[in-house]
Short mmCIF file of C-alpha atoms in Angstrom, two decimals:
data_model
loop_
_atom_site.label_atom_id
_atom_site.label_comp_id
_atom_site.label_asym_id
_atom_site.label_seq_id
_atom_site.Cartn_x
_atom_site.Cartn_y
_atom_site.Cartn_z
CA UNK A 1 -22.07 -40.13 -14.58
CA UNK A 2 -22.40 -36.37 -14.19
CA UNK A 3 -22.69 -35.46 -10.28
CA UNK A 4 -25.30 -33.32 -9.79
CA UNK A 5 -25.29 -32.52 -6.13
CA UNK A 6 -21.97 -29.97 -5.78
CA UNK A 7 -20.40 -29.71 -2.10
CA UNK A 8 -17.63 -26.82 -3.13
CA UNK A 9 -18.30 -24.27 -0.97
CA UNK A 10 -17.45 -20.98 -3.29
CA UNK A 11 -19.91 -22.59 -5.67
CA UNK A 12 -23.07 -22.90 -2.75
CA UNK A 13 -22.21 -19.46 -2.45
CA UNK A 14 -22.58 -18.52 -5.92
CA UNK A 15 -25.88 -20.34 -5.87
CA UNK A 16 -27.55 -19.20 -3.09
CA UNK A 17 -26.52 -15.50 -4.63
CA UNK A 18 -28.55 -16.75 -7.72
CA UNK A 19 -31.26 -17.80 -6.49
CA UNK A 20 -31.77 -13.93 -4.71
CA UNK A 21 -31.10 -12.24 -8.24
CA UNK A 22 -33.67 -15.07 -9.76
CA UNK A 23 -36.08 -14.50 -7.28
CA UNK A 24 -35.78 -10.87 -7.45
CA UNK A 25 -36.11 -11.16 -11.39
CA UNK A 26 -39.51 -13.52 -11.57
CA UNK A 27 -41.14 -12.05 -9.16
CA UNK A 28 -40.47 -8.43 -10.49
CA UNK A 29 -41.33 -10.30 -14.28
CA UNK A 30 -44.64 -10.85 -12.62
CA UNK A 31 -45.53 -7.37 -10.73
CA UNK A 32 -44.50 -5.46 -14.48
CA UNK A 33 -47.13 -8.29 -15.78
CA UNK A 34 -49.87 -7.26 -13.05
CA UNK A 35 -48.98 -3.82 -13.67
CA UNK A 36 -49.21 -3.73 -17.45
CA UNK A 37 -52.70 -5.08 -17.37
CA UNK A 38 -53.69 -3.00 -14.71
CA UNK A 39 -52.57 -0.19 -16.68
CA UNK A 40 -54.81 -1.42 -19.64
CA UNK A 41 -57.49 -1.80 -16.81
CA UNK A 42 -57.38 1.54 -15.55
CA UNK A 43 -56.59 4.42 -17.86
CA UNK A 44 -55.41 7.61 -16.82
CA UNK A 45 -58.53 9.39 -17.95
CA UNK A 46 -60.53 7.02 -15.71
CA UNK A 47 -58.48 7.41 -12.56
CA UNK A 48 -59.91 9.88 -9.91
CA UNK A 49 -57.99 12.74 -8.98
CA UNK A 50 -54.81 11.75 -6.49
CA UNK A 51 -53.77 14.28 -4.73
CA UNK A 52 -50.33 13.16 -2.83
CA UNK A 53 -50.29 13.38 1.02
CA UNK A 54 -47.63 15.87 2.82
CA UNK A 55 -44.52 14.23 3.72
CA UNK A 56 -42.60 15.27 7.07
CA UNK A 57 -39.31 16.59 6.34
CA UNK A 58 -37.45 14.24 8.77
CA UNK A 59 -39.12 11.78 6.23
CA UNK A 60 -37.11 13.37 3.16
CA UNK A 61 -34.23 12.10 1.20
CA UNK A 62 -31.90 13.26 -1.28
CA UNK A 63 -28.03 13.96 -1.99
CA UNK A 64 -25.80 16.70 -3.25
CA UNK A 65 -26.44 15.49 -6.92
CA UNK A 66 -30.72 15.46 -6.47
CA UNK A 67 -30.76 19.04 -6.72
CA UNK A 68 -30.27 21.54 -9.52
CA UNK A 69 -31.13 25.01 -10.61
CA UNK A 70 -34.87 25.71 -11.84
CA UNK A 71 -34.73 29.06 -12.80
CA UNK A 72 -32.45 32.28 -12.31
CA UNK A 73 -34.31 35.46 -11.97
CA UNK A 74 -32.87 39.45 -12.02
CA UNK A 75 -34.45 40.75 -8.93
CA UNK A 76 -32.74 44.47 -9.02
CA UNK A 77 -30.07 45.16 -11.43
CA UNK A 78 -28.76 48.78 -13.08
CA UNK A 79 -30.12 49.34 -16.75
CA UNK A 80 -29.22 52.01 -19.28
CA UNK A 81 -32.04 54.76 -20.09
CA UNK A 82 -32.39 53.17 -23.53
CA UNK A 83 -33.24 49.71 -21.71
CA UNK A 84 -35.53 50.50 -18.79
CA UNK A 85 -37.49 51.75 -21.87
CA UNK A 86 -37.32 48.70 -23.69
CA UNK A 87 -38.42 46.76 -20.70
CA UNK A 88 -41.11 48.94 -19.68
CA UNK A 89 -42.20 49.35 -23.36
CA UNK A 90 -42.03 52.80 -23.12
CA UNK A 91 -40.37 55.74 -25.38
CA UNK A 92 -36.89 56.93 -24.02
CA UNK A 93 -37.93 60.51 -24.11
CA UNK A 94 -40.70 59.48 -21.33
CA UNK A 95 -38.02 57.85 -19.28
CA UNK A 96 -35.68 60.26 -19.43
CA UNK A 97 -38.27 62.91 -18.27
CA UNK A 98 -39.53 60.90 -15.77
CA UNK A 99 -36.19 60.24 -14.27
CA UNK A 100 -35.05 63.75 -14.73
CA UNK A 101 -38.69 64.45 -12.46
CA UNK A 102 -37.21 61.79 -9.58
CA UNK A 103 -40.07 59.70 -10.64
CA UNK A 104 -37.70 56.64 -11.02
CA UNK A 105 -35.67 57.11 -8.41
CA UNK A 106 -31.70 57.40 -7.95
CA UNK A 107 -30.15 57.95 -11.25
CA UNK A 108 -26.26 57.35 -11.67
CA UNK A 109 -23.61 57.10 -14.19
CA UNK A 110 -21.17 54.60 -15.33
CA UNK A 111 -17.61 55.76 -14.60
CA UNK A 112 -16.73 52.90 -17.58
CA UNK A 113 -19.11 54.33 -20.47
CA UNK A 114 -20.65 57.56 -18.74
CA UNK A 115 -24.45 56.59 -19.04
CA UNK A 116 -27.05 57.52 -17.20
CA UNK A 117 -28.28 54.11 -15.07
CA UNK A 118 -31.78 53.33 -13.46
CA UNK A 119 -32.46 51.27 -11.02
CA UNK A 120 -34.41 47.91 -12.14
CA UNK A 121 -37.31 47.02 -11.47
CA UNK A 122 -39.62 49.73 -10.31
CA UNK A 123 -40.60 48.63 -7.17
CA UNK A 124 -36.71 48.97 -5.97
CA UNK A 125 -36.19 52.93 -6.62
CA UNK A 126 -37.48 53.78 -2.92
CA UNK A 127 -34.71 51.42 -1.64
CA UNK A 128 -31.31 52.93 0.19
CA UNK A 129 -28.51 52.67 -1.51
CA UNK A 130 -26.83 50.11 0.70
CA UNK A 131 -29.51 47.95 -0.09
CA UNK A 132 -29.14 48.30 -4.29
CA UNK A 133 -26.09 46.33 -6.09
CA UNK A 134 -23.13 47.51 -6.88
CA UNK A 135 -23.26 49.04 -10.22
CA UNK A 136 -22.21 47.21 -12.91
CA UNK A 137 -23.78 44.05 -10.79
CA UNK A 138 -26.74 42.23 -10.02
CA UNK A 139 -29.15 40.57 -7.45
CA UNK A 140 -30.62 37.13 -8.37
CA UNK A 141 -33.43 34.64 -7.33
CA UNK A 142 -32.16 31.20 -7.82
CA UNK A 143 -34.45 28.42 -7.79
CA UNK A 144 -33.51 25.14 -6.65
CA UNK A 145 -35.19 21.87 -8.21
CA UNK A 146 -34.79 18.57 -5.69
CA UNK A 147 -35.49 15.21 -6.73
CA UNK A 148 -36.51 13.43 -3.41
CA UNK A 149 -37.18 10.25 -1.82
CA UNK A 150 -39.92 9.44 0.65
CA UNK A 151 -42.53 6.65 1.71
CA UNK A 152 -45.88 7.16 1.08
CA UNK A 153 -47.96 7.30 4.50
CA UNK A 154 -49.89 4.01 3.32
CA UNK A 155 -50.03 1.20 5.28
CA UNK A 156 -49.69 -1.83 3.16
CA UNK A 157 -52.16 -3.79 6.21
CA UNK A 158 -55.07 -1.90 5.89
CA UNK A 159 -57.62 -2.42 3.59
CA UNK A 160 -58.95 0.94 3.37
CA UNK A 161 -55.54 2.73 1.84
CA UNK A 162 -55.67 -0.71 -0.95
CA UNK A 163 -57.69 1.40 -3.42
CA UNK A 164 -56.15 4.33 -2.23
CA UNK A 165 -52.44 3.06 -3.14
CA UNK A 166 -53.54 1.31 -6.00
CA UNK A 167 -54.87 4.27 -7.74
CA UNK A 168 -51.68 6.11 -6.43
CA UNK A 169 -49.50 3.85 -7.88
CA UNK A 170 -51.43 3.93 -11.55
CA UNK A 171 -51.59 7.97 -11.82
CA UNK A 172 -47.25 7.66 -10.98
CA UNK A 173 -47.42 4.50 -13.58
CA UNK A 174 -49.14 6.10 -16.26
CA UNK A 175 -46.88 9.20 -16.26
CA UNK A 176 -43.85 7.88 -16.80
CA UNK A 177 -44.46 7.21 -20.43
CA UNK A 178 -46.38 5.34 -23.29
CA UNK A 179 -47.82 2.20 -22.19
CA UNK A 180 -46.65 -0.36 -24.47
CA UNK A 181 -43.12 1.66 -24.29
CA UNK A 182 -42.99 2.29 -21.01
CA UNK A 183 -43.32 -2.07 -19.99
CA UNK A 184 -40.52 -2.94 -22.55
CA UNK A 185 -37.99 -0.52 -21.31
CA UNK A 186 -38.81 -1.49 -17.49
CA UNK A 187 -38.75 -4.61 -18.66
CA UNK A 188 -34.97 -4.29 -20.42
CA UNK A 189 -33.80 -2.59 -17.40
CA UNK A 190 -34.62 -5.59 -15.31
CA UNK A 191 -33.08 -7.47 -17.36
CA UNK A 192 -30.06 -5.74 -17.69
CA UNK A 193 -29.71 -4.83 -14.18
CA UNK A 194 -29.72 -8.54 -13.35
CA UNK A 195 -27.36 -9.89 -15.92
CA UNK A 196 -24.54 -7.23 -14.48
CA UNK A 197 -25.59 -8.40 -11.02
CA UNK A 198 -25.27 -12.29 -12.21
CA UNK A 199 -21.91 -10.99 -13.97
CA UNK A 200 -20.41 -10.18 -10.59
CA UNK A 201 -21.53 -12.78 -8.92
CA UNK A 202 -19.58 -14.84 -11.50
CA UNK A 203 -16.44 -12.94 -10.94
CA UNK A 204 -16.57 -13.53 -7.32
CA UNK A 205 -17.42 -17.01 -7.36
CA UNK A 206 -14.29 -17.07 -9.64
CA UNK A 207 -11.81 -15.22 -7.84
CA UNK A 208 -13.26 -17.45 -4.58
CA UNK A 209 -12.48 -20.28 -6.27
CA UNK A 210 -8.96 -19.78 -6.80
CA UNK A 211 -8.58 -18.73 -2.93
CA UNK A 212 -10.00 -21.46 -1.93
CA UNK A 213 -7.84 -23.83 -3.82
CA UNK A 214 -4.75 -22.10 -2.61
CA UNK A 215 -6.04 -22.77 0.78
CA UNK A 216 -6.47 -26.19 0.15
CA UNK A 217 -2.90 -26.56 -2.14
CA UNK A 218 -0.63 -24.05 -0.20
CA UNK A 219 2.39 -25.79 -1.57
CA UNK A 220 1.04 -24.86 -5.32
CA UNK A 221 2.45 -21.74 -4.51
CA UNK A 222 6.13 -22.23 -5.16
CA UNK A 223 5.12 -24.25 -8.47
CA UNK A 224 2.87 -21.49 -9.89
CA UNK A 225 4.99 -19.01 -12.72
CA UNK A 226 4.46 -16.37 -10.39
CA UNK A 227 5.58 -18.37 -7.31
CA UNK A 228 8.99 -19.47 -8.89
CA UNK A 229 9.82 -15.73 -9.19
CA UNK A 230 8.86 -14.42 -5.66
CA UNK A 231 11.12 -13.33 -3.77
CA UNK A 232 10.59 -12.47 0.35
CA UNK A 233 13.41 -10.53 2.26
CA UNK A 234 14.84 -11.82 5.51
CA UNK A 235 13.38 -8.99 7.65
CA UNK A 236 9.31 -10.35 5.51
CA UNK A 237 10.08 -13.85 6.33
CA UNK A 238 10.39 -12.96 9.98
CA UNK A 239 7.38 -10.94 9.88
CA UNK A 240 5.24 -13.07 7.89
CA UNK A 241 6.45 -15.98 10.79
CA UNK A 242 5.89 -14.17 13.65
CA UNK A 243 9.82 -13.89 14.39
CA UNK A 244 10.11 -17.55 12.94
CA UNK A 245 7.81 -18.69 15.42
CA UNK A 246 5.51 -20.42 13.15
CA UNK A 247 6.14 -22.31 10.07
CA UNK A 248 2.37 -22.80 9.55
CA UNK A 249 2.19 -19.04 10.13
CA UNK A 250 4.47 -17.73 7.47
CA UNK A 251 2.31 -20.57 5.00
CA UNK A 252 -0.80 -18.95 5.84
CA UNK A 253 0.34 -15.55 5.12
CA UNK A 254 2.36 -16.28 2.12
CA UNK A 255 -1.36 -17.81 1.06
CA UNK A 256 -3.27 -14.80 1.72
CA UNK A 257 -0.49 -12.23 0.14
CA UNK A 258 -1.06 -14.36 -3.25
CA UNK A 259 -4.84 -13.76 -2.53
CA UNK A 260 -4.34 -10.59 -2.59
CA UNK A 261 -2.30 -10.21 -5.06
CA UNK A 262 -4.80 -11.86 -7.53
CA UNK A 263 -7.12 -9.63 -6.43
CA UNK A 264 -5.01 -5.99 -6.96
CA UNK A 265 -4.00 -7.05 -10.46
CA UNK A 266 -7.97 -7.19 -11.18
CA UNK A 267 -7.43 -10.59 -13.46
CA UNK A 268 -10.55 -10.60 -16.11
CA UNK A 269 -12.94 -13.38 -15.59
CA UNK A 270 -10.87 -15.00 -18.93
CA UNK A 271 -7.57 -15.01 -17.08
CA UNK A 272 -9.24 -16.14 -13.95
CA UNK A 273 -10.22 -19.22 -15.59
CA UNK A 274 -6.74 -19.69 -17.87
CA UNK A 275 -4.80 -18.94 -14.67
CA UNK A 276 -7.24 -22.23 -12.90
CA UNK A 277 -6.91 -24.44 -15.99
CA UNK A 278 -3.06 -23.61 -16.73
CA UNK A 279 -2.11 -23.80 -12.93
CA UNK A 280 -4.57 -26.44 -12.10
CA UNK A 281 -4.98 -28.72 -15.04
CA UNK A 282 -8.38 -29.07 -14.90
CA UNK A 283 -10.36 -32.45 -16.93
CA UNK A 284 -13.02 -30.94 -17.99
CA UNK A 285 -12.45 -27.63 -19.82
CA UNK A 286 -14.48 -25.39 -17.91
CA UNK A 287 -15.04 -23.18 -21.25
CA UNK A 288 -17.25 -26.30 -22.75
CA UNK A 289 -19.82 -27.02 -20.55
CA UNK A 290 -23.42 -27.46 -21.89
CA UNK A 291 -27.35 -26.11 -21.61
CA UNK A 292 -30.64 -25.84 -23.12
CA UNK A 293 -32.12 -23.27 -24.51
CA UNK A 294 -35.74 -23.40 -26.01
CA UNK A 295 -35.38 -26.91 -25.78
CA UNK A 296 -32.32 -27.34 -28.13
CA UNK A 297 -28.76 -27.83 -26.53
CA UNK A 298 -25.66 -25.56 -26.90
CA UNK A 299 -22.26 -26.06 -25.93
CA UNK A 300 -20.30 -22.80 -24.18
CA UNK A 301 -17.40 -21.37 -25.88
CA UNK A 302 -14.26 -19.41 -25.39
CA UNK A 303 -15.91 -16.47 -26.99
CA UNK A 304 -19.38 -16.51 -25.23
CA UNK A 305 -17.83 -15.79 -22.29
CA UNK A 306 -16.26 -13.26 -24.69
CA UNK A 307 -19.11 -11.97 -25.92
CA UNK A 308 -20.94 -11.19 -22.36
CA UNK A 309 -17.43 -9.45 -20.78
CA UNK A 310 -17.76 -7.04 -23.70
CA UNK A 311 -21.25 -6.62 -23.44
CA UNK A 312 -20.92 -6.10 -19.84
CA UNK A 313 -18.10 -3.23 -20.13
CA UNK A 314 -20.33 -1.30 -22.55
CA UNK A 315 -22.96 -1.33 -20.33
CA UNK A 316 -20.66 -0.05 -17.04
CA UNK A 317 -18.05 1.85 -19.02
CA UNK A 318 -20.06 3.13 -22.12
CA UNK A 319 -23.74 3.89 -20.78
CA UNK A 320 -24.56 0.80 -23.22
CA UNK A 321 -23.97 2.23 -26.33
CA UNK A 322 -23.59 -0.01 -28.79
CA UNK A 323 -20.28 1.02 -30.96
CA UNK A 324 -20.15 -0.02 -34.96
CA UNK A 325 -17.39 -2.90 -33.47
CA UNK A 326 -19.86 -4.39 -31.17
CA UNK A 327 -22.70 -4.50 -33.73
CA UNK A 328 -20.58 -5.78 -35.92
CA UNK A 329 -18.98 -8.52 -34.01
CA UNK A 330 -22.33 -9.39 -32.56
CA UNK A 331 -25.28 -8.98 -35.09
CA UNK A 332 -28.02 -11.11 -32.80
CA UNK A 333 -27.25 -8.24 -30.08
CA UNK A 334 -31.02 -6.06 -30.08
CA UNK A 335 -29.92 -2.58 -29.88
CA UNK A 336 -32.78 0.44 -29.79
CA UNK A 337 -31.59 3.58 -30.60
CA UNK A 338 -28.16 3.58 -30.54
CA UNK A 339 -28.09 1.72 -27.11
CA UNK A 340 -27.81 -2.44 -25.93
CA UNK A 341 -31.29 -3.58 -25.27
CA UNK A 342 -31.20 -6.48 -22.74
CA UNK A 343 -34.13 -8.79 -23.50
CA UNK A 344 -35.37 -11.40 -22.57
CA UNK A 345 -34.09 -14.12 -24.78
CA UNK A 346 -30.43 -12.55 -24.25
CA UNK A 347 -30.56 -12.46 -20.32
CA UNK A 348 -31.75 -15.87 -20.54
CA UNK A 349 -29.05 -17.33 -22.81
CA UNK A 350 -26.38 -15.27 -20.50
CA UNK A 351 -27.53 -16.32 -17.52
CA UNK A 352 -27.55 -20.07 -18.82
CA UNK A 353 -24.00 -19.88 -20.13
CA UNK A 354 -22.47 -18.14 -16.69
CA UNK A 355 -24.13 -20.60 -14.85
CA UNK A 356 -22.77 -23.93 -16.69
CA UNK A 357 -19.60 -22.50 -16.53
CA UNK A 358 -19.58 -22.53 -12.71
CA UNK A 359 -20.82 -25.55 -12.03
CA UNK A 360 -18.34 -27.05 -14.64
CA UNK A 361 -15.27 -25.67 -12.27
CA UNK A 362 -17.27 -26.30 -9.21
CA UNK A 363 -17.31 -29.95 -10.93
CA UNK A 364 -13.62 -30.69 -11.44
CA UNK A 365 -13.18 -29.55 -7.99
CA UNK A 366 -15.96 -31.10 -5.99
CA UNK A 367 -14.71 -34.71 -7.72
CA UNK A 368 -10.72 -33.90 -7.96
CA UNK A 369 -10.92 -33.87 -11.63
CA UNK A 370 -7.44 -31.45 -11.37
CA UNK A 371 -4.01 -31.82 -11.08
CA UNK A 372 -1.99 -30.11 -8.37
CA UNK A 373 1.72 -30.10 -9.30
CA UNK A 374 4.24 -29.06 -6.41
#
């Protein structure tokens, strides 16, 4: 009989960092439901005028990468006769009587091409010298755009701000998009935020897993293919033993060097598993474990686990773009313009095929259905 009740501790781990994701996920599910009919509800045209309350500065946020240019301006440069006319729409002839009157202002030539050059704009001829560009150079007006963060002086525990907020929150809603467009995509990014959350999650439990057993089993380590090949100098073995102090010592750090080197060689969750079934002989293969989905059962497989590592990278690595190899290797995959669309159906199915997984290992564990040869 299957046990359901699991007592390895890398796996209550894993758990209890599901059930936050989980949480996180239904109960955001449910505001982009309020939301969406509130939306419907409350149409922009209908919503009174918001007008957003002044934040403090010591109440502003951003970083080095919130901010770009707006808009670069000329705010006194040097111009040929021929283009202060263009820009003032006038004929040269004017110009160059005007500036042959001193109505213009200073008037010097370019040692380069030996034209006559004006000071631009108007408003800068009365200026000293010292306080003009060099010629052949510019002054500019930059404009800086910031994208900040700040709260909104509300306070969620009074009653008066509710209506306040809530029409706040619809005006910020409503401009972000299309309505029906605008709940799928938040929708997809939920979902896809939390399948990459429940992918790492998976990797640690993993890579936990593995420590853990070494811990247990540190004799495994002189039986494992990496193991039979180590090699520790004289001078290691009396560091490692605290001078040869400590037999228990040097086990305990020969244990946590393996740790770590599991860790720097950045194993993929498929060698993580081969390296636990190959070194650890599991009984149950932890790639064939079982769930339901829309009430008819499946049976994990080498490739699903596969399918979601690949699926994962393009999301991380690629910006989700879905390449002709991916589409092709995966037709169910939904993909919207070019890019992996996470629904719901597909974080479902993920998150029920990670999850069997785990509790498969965390089975063969929790029972000692595994094999440790020393």
């Amino acid at each position: 009989m299957t046990k359901l009740t699991i007592n390895f501790n890398p796996y209550l781990i894993y758990i209890e960092n599901l059930k936050y994701i989980e949480d996180f996920s239904n109960l955001s599910t449910l505001a982009y439901g309020l939301t969406y009919q509130l939306l419907i509800k409350k149409p922009k045209s209908e919503l009174p005028k918001i007008t957003l309350p002044e934040v403090a500065k010591q109440d502003i946020s951003f970083s080095m990468a919130d901010q770009e240019v707006d808009k670069v301006e000329i705010k006194c440069t040097w111009l040929t006769f021929e283009d202060y006319a263009e820009k003032c729409q006038d004929q040269i002839d004017s110009i160059q009587k005007r500036a042959i009157n001193g109505e213009l202002g200073l008037v010097t030539q370019d040692p380069k091409t030996g034209k006559d050059m004006l000071i631009w704009p108007p408003e800068m001829k009365s200026k000293p010298l010292s306080e003009l560009p060099e010629l052949g150079k510019s002054i500019f007006t930059v404009s800086i755009k910031r994208k900040i963060e700040a709260h909104l002086p509300f306070d969620l525990e009074i009653e008066e701000d509710f209506e306040k907020l809530q029409n706040t929150f619809l005006m910020l809603a409503h401009s972000v998009g299309k309505l029906d467009e605008v709940h799928d995509n938040t929708e997809a990014m939920l979902f896809r935020s939390c399948f990459l959350l429940k992918w790492t999650i998976f990797e640690v439990f993993l890579r936990s897993t593995i420590h853990e057993l070494f811990r247990k089993h540190p004799n495994k380590l002189g039986n494992t293919n990496r193991g039979k090949k180590a090699t520790l100098s004289y001078s290691e073995v009396a560091k490692l033993s605290e001078n040869f102090s400590s037999i228990d010592q040097l086990r305990e750090k020969i244990v946590e060097k393996e740790i770590k080197n599991q860790q720097e060689e950045g194993e993929s969750v498929h060698g993580l598993i081969n390296f636990l079934n190959r070194e650890f002989s599991f009984k149950n293969d932890p790639y064939k474990a079982w769930y339901i989905l829309n009430g008819t059962k499946y049976t994990t497989h080498y490739n699903d686990l596969l399918e979601l590592k690949e699926v994962r990278n393009a999301l991380i690595h690629d910006g989700g773009t879905a390449s002709n190899e991916i589409i092709k290797k995966y037709p169910h995959l939904s993909v919207r313009d070019g890019l992996i669309f996470i629904d719901r159906d597909y974080y479902l199915r993920a998150s029920l095929i990670l999850k069997s997984i785990a509790f498969l290992i965390a089975k063969n564990i929790d029972e000692g259905d595994y094999q440790v040869e020393c």
